[in-house]
Coordinates of N, CA and C in Angstrom, one line a residue:
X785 N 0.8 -1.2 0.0 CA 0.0 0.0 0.0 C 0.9 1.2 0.0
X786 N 0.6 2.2 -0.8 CA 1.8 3.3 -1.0 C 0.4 4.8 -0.6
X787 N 0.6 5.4 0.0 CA -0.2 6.5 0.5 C 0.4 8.2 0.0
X788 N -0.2 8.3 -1.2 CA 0.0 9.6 -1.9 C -0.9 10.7 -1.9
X789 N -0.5 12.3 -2.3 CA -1.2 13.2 -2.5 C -2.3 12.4 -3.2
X790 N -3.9 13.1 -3.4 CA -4.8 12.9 -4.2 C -4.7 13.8 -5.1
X791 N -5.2 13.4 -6.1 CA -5.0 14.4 -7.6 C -6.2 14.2 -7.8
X792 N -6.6 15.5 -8.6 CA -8.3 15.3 -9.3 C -8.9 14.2 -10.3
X793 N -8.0 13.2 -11.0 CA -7.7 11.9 -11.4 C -8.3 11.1 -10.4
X794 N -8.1 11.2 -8.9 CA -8.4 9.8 -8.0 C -10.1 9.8 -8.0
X795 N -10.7 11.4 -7.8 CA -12.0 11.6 -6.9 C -13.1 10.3 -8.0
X796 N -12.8 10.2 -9.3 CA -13.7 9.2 -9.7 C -13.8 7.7 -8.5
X797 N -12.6 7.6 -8.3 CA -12.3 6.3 -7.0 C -12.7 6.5 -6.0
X798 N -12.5 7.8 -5.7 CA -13.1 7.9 -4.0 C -14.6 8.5 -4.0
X799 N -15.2 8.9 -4.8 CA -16.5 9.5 -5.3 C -17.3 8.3 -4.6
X800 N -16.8 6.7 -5.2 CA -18.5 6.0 -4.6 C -18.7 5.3 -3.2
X801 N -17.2 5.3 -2.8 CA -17.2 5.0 -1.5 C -17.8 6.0 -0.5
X802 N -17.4 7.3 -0.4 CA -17.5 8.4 -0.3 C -18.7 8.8 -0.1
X803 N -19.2 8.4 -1.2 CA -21.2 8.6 -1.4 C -21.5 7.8 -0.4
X804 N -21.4 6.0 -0.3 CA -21.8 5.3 -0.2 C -21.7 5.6 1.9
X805 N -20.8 6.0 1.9 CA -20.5 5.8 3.3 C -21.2 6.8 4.1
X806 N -21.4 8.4 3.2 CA -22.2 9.4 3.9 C -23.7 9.3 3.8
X807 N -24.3 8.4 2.5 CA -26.0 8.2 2.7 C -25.8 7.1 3.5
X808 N -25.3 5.9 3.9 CA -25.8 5.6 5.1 C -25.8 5.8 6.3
X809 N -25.6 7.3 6.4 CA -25.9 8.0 7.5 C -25.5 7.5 9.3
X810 N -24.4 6.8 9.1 CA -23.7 6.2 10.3 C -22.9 6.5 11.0
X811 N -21.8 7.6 10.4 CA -21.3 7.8 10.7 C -20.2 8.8 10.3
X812 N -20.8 9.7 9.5 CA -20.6 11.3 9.4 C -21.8 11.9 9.4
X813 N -21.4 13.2 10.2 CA -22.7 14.4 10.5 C -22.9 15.4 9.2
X814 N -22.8 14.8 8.4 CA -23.1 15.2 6.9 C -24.2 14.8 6.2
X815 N -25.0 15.9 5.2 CA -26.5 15.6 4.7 C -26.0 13.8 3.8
X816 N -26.9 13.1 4.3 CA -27.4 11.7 3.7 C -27.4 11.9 1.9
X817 N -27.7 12.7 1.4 CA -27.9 13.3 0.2 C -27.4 14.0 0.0
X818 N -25.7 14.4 0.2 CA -24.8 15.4 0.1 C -24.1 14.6 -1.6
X819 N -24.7 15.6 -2.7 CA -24.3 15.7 -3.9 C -22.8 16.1 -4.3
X820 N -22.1 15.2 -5.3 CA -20.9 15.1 -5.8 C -20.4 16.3 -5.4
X821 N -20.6 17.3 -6.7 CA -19.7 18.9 -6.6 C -19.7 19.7 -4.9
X822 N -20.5 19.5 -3.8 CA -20.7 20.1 -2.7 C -19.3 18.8 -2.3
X823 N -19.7 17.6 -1.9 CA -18.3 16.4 -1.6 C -17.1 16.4 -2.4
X824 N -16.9 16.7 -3.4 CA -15.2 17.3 -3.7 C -14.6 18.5 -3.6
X825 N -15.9 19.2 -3.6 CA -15.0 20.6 -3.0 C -14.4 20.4 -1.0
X826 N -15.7 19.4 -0.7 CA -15.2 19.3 0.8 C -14.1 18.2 1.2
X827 N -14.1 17.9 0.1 CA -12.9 16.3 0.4 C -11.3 16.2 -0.6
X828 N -11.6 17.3 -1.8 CA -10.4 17.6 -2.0 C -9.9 19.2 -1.7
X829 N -9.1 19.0 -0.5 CA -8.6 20.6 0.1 C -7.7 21.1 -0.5
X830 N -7.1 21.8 -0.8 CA -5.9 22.9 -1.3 C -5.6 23.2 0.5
X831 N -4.0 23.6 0.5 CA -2.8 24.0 1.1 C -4.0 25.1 2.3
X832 N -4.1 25.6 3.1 CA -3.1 24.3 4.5 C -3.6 23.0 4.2
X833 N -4.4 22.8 3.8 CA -5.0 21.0 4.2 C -4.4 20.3 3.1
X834 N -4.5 18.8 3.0 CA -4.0 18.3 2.1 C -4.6 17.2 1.9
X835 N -5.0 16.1 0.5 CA -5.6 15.2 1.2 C -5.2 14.3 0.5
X836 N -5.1 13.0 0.7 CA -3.9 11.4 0.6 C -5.2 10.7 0.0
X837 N -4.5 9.9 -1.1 CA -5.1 8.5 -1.0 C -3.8 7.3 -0.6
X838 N -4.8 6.2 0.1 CA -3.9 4.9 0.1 C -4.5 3.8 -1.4
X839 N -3.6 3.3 -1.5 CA -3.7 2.9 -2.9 C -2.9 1.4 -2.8
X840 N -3.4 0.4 -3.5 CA -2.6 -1.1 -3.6 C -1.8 -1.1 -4.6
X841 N -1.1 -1.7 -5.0 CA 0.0 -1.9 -6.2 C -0.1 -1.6 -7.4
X842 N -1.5 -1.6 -7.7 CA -2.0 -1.7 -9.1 C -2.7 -0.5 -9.1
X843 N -2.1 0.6 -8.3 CA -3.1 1.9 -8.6 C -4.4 2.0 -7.7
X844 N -5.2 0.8 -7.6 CA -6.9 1.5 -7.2 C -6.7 1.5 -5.7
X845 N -7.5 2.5 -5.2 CA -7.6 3.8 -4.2 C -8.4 2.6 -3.2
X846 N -7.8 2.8 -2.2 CA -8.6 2.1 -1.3 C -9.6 2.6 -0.6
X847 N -8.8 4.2 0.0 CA -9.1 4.9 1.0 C -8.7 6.4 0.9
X848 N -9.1 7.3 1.8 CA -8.9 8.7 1.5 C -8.3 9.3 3.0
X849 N -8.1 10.5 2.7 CA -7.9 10.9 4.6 C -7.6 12.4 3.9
X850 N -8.3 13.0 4.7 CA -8.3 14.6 4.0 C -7.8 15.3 5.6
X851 N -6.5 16.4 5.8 CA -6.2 16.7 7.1 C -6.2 18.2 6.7
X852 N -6.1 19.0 7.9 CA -6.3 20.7 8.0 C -6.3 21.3 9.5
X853 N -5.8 22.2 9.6 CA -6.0 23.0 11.1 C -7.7 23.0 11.3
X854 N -7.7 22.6 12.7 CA -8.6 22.3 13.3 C -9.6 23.3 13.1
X855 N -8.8 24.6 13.5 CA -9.8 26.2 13.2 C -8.7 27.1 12.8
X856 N -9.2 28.2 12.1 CA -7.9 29.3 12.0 C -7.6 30.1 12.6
X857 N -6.7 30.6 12.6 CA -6.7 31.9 13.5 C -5.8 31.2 14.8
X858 N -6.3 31.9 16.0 CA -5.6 31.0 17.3 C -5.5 29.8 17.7
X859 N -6.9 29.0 16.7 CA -6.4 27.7 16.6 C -6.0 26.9 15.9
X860 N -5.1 27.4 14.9 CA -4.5 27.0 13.6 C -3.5 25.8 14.1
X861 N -3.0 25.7 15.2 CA -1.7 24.8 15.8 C -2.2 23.7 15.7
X862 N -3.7 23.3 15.8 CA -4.2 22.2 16.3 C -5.1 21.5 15.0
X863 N -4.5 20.3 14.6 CA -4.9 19.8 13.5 C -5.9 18.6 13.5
X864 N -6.7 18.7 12.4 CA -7.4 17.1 12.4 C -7.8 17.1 11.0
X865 N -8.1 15.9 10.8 CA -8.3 14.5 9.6 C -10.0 14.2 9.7
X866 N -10.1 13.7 8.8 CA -11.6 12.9 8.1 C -10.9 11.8 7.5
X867 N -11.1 10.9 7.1 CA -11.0 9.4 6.9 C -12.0 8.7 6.2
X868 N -11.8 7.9 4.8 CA -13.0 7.2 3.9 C -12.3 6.2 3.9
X869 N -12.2 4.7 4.3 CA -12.0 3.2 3.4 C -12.8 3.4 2.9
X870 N -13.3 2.8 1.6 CA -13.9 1.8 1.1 C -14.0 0.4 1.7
X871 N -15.7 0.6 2.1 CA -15.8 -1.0 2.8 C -15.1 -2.1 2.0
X872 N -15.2 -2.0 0.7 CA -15.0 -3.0 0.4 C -13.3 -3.6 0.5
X873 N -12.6 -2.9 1.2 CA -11.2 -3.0 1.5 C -11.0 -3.0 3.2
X874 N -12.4 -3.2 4.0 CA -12.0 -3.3 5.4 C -11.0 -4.4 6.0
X875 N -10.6 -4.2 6.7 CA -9.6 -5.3 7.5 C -8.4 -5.1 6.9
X876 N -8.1 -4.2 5.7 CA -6.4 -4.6 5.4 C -5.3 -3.4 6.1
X877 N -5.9 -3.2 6.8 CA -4.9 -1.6 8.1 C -5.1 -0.4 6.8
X878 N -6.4 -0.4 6.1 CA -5.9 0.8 5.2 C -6.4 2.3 6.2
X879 N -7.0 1.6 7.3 CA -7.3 2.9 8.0 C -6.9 3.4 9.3
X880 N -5.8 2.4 9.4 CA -4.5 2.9 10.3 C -3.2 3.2 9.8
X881 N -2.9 3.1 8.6 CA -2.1 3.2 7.5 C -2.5 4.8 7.4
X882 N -3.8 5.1 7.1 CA -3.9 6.7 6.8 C -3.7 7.2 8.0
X883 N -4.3 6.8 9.4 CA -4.3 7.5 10.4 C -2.6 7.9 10.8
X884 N -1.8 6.8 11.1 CA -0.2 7.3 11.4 C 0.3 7.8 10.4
X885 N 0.0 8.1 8.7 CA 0.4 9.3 7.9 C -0.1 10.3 8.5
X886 N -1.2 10.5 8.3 CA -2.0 12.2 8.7 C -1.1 12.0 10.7
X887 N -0.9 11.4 10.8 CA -0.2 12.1 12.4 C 1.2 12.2 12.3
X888 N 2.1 11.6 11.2 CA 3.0 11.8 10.9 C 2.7 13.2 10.0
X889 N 2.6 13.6 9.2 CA 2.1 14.8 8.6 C 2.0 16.0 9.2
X890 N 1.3 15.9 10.6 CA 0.6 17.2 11.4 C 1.9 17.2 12.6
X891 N 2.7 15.9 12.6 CA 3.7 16.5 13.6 C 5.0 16.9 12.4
X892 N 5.1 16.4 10.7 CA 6.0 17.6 10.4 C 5.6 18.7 9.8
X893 N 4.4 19.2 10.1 CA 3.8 20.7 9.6 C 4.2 21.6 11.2
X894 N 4.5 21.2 12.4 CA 4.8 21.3 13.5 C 3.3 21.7 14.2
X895 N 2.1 20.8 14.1 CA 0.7 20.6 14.9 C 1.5 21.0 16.2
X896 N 0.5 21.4 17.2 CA 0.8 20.9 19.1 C 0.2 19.8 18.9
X897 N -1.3 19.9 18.4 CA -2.1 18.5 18.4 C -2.8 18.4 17.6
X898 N -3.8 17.4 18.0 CA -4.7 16.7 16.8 C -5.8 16.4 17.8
X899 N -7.4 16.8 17.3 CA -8.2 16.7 17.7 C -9.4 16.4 16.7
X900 N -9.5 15.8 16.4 CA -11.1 14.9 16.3 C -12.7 15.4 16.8
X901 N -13.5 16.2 15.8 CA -14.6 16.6 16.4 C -15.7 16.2 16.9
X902 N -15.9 15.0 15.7 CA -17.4 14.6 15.8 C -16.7 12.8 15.6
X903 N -16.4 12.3 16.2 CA -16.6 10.8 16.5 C -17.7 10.0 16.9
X904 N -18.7 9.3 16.1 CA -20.0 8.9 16.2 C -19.3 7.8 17.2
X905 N -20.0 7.9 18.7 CA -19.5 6.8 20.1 C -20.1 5.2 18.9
X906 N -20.7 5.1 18.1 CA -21.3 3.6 18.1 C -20.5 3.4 16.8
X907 N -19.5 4.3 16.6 CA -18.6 3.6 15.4 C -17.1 3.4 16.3
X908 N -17.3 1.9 16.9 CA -16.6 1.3 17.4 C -15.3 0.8 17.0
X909 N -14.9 0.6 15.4 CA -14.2 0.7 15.2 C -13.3 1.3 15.2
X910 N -13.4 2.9 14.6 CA -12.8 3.8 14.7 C -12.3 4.1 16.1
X911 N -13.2 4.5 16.8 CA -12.6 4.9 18.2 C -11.8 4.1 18.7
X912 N -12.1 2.2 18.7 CA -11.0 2.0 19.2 C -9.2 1.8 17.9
X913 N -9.4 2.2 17.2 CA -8.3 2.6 15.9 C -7.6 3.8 16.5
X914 N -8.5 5.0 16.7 CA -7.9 6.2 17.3 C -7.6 6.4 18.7
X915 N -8.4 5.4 19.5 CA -7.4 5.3 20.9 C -5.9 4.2 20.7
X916 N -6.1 3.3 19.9 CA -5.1 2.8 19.4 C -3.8 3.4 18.9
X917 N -4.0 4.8 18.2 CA -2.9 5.6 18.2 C -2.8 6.8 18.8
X918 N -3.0 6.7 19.8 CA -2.7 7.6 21.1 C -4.0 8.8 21.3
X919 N -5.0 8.2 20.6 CA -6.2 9.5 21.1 C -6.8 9.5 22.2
X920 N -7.6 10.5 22.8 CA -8.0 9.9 24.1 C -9.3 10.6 23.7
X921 N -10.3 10.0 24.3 CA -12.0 11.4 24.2 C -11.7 12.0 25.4
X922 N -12.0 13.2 25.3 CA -11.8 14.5 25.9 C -13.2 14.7 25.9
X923 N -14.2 13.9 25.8 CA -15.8 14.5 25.9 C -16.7 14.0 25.1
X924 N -17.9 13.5 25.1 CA -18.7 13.5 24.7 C -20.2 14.3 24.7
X925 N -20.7 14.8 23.2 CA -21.6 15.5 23.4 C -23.2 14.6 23.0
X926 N -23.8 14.3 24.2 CA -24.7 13.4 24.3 C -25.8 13.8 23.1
X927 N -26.1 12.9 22.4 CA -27.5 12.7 21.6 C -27.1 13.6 20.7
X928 N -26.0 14.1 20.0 CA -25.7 14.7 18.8 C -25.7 14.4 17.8
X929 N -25.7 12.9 17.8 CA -26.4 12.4 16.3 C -27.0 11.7 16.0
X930 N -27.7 11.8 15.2 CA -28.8 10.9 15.1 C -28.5 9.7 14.0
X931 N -28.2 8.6 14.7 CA -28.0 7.2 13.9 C -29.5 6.7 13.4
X932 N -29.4 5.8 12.3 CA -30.4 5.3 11.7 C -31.0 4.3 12.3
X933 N -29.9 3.6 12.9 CA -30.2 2.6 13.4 C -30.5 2.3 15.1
X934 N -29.3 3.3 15.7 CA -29.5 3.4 17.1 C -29.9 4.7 17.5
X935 N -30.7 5.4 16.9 CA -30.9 6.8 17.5 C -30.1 7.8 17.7
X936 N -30.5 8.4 18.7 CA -29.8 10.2 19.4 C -28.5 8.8 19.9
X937 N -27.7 9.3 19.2 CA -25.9 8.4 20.1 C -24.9 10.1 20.2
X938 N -24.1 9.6 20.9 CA -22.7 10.7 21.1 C -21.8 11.0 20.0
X939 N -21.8 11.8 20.2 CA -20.3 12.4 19.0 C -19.2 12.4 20.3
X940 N -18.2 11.9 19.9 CA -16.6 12.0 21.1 C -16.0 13.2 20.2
X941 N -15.3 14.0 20.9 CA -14.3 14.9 20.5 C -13.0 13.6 21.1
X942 N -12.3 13.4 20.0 CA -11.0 13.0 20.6 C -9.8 13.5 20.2
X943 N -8.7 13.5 21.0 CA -7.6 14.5 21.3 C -6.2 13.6 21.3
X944 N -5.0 14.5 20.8 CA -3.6 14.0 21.5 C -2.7 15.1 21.0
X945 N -2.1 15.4 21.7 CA -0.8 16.3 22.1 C -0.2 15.6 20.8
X946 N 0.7 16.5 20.2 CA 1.6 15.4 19.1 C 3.3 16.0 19.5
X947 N 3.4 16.4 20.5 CA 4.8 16.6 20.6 C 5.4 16.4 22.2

């Protein structure tokens, strides 16, 4: 797996996963029906942000990971990431593979940290992925999202110092 800049070339690859993962409304706080040209303007950033695909041998895109200062201004030091596999590539580390680039990344852009806003609590995976590389939740904001399946669940803010 080789994890490179994305080029306007990839978004055809990452376009259906991308789709596929925000209408099933599980686990991004994003409209269910969030249309192409609104999701590449939000998923391919220009400078400060930058955004990676991971990719297998033969070119096709597994996964995405789009990273940027957290907020601007005074809180520009503090950075965070969004993250897409493609289900159809779960289990091969392609989403710990992108997580320790984007935290290798934000500690050579010189981040203090990296903070994570909206972590849906019932996407168990992830959270334990991102306490796996050193995040902690700093808080949960109860009944902030509404899952399809399990209702009003929590969004975690999660956090780590990167120096």
């Amino acid at each position: 797996m080789i994890i490179r800049d994305a080029k306007a070339a990839d978004w055809p690859a990452i376009w259906p996963f991308l789709h596929d993962i925000v209408a099933a409304g599980e686990t991004y706080a994003l409209p269910p029906d969030l249309g192409e040209p609104a999701a590449k303007e939000m998923w391919l950033l220009t400078p400060p942000g930058r955004t990676v695909v991971a990719a297998d041998e033969s070119g096709t895109v597994l996964g995405s990971a789009k990273m940027n200062p957290n907020r601007e201004g005074p809180g520009a030091h503090v950075a965070s990431a969004s993250f897409m596999v493609d289900p159809g590539q779960a289990g091969r580390g392609v989403g710990r593979a992108l997580g320790e680039h984007v935290l290798e990344w934000a500690r050579a852009e010189g981040y203090r940290a990296m903070q994570f806003n909206a972590v849906v609590e019932t996407n168990t995976r992830a959270v334990a992925l991102w306490k796996s590389l050193g995040f902690t939740v700093i808080g949960t904001v109860p009944g902030a999202f509404h899952h399809p399946a399990h209702g009003y669940v929590g969004l975690h803010v999660m956090h780590q110092f990167l120096s």
